[in-house]
CSV table of C-alpha atoms in Angstrom, one decimal:
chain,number,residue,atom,x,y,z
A,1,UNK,CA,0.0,0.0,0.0
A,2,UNK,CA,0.9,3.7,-0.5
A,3,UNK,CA,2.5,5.7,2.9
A,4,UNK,CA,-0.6,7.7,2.8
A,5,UNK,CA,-2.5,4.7,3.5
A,6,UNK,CA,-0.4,3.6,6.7
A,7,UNK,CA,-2.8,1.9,9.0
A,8,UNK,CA,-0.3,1.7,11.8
A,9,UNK,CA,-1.2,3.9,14.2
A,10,UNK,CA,-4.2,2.1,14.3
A,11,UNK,CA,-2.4,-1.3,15.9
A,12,UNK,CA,-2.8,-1.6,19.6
A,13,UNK,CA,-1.2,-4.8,20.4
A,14,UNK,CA,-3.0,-6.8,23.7
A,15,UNK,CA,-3.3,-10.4,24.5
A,16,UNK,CA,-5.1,-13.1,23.2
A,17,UNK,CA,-7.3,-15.4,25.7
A,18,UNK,CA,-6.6,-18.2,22.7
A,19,UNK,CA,-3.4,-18.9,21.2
A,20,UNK,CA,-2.9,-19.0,17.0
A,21,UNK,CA,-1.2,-21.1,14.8
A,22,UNK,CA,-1.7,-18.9,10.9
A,23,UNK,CA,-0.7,-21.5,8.3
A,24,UNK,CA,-0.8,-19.6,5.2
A,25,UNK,CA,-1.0,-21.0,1.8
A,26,UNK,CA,2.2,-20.2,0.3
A,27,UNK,CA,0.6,-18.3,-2.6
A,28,UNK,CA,-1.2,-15.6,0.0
A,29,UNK,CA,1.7,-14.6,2.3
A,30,UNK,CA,2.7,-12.0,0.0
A,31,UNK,CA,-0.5,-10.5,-1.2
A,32,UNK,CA,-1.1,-7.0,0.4
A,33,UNK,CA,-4.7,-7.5,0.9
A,34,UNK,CA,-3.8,-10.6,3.2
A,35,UNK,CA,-5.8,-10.8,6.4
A,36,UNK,CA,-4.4,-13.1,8.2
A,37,UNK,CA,-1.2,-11.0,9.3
A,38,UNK,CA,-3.7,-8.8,11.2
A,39,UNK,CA,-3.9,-11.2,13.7
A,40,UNK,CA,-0.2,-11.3,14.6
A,41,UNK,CA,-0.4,-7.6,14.7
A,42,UNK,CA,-2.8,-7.4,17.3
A,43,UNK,CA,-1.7,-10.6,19.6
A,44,UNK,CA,2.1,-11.0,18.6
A,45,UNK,CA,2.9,-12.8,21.9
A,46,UNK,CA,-0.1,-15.1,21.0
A,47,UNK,CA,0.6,-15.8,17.4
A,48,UNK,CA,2.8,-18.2,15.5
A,49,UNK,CA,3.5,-18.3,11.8
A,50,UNK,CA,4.5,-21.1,9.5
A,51,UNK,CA,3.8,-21.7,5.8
A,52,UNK,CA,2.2,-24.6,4.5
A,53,UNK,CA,3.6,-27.6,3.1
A,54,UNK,CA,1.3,-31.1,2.3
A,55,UNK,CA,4.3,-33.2,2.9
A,56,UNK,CA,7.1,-31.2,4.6
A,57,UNK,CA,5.4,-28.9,7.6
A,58,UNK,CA,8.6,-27.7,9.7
A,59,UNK,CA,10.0,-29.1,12.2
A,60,UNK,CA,9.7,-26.2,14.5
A,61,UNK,CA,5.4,-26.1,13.7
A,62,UNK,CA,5.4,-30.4,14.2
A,63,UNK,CA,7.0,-29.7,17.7
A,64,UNK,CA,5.0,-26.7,18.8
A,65,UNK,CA,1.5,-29.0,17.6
A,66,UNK,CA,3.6,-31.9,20.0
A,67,UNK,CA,3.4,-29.7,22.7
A,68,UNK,CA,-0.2,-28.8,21.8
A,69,UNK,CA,-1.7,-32.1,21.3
A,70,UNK,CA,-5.4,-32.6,23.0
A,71,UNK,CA,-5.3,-29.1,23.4
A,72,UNK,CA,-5.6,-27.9,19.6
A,73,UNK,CA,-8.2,-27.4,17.3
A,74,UNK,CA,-8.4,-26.4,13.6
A,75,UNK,CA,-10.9,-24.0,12.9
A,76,UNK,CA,-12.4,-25.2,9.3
A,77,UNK,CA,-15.7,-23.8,8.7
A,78,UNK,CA,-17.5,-26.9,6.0
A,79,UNK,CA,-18.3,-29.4,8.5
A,80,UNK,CA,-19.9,-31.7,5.6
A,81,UNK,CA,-16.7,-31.9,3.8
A,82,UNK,CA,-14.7,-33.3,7.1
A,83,UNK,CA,-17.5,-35.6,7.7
A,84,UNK,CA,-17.0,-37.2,4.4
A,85,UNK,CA,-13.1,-37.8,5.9
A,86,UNK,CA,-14.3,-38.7,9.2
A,87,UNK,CA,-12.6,-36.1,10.6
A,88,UNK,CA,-13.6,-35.3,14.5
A,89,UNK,CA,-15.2,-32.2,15.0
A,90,UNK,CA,-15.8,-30.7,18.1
A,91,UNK,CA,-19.3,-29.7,19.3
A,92,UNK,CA,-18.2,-27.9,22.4
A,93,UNK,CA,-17.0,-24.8,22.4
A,94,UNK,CA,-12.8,-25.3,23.5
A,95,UNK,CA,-12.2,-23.6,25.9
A,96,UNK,CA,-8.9,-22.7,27.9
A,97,UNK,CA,-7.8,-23.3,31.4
A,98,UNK,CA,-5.4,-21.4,33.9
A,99,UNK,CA,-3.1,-23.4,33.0
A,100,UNK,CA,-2.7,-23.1,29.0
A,101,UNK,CA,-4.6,-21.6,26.6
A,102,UNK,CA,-6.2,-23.5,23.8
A,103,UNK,CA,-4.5,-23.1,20.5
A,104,UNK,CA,-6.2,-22.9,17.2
A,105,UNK,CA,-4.6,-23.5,13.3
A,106,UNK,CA,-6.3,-20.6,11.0
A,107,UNK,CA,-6.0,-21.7,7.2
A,108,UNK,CA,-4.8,-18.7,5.7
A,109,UNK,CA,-5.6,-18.9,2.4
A,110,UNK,CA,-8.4,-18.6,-0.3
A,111,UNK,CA,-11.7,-20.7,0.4
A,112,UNK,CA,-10.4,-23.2,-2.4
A,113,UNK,CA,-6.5,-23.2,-1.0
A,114,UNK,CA,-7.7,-23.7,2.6
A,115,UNK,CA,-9.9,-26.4,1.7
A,116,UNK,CA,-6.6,-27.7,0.3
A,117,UNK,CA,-4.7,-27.7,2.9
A,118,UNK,CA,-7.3,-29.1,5.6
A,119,UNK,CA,-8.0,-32.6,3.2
A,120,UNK,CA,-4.7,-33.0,1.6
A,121,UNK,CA,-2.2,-32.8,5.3
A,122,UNK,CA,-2.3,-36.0,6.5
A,123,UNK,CA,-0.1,-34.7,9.5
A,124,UNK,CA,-3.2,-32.3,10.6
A,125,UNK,CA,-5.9,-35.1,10.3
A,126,UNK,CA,-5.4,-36.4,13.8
A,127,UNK,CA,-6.5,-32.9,15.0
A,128,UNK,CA,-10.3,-31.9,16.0
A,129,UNK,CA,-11.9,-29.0,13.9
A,130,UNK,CA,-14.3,-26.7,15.1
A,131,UNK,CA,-16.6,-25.0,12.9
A,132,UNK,CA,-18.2,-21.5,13.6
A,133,UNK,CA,-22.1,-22.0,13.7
A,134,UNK,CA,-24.1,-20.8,11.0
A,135,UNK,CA,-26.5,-18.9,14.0
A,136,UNK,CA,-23.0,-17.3,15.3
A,137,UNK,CA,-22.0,-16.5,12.0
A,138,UNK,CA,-25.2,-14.5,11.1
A,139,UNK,CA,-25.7,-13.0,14.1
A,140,UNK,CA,-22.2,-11.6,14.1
A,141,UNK,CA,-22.9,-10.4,10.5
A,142,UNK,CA,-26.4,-8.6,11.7
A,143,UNK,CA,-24.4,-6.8,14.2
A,144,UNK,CA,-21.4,-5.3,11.7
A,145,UNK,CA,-22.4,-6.0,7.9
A,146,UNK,CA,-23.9,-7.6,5.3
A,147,UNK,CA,-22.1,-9.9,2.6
A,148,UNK,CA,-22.3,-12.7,1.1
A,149,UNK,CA,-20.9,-15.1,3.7
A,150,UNK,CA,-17.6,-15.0,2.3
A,151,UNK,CA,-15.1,-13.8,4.9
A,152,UNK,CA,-11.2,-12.8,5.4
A,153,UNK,CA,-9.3,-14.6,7.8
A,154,UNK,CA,-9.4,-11.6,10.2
A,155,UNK,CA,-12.9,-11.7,10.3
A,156,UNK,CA,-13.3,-15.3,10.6
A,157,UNK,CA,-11.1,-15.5,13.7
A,158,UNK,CA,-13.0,-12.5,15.2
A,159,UNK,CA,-16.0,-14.4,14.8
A,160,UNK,CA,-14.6,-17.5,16.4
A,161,UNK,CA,-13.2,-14.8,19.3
A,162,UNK,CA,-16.7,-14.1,19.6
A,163,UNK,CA,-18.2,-17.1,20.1
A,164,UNK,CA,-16.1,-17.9,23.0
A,165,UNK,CA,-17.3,-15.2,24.5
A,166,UNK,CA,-13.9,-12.8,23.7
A,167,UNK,CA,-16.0,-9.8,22.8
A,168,UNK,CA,-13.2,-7.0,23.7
A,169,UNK,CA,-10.6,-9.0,21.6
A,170,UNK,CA,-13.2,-9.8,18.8
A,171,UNK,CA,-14.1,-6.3,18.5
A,172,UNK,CA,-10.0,-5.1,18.2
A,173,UNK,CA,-9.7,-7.6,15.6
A,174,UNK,CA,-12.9,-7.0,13.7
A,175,UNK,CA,-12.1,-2.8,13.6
A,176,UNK,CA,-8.5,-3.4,12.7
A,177,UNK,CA,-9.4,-5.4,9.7
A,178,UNK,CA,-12.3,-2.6,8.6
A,179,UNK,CA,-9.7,-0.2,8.8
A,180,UNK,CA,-7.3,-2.3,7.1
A,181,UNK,CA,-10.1,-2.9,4.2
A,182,UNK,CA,-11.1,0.5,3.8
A,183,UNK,CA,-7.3,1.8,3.5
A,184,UNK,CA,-6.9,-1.2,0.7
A,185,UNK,CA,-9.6,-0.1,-1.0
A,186,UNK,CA,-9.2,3.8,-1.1
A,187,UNK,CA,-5.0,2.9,-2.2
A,188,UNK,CA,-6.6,1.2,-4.8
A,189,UNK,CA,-8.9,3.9,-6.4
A,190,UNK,CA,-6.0,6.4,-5.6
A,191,UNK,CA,-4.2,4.2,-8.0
A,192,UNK,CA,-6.6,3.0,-10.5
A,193,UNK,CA,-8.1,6.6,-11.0
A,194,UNK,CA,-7.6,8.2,-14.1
């Protein structure tokens, strides 16, 4: 994006109640409309970063989901397609104790790339997935906008931060991402105008 539309003051870093894994699909971690960097911007201490691979994930992200394990969940909203794997979903909201915080895997990518990486990563398979309800999802569009149920990866983790009750930290992430949009979108017609 252009200087002029630096977003930056607009980061206020806090904490997290939930910890983040952001896989991203190798062909999104450049693009300057990418959402899922948000996150890290807002809960840095709370966020960890690893690209994708079907085959190869990194050692550091195998040992990190180790040190996870019964305490994870991948969020992956089409709860149809990971029936037809026999994939477990959770039905119960995860929640995290005093002790550690429950730790989510966000897809980064495209609706088509994370699909990708959720069936094709045979190392992620042993790992519940929790799908944000479709009664949460409209009721969180009724009270900040209208589309057509296609969301960023921002706004699908500040929907999942507010069904577990994280209002305050839904709310950061959901205005952070609207202010991100909006500056995308006025550097583009900056640029685009005649």
């Amino acid at each position: 994006m252009s200087k002029d539309a630096c977003f930056c003051h607009l980061r206020n870093t806090g904490v997290s109640p939930v910890e983040f894994i952001l896989l991203f699909h190798r062909d999104e971690i450049h693009k300057p409309t990418n959402s899922g960097r948000l996150i890290a911007d807002l809960f840095p201490e709370d966020t960890k970063a690893y690209i994708w691979s079907r085959t190869e994930p990194s050692t550091p992200l195998l040992e990190h989901l180790s040190k996870v394990q019964g305490n994870c969940t991948v969020l992956f909203p089409n709860t149809d397609t990971a029936k037809a794997q026999e994939r477990e979903l959770r039905s119960v909201t995860p929640s995290s104790s005093a002790i550690q915080k429950h730790t989510f895997i966000i897809l980064d990518g495209t609706w088509k790339q994370a699909s990708k990486m959720f069936h094709q990563s045979e190392w992620l398979k042993h790992i519940p997935h929790f799908e944000v309800s479709s009664e949460a999802k409209r009721s969180f569009l009724v009270r900040h906008s209208s589309h057509k149920m296609q969301f960023a990866t921002a706004e699908v983790t500040a929907m999942l931060l507010d069904t577990l009750g994280h209002l305050e930290q839904s709310q950061q992430l959901l205005h952070y991402y609207q202010a991100f949009n909006k500056r995308c979108l006025d550097s583009r017609r900056r640029y685009e105008a005649p």
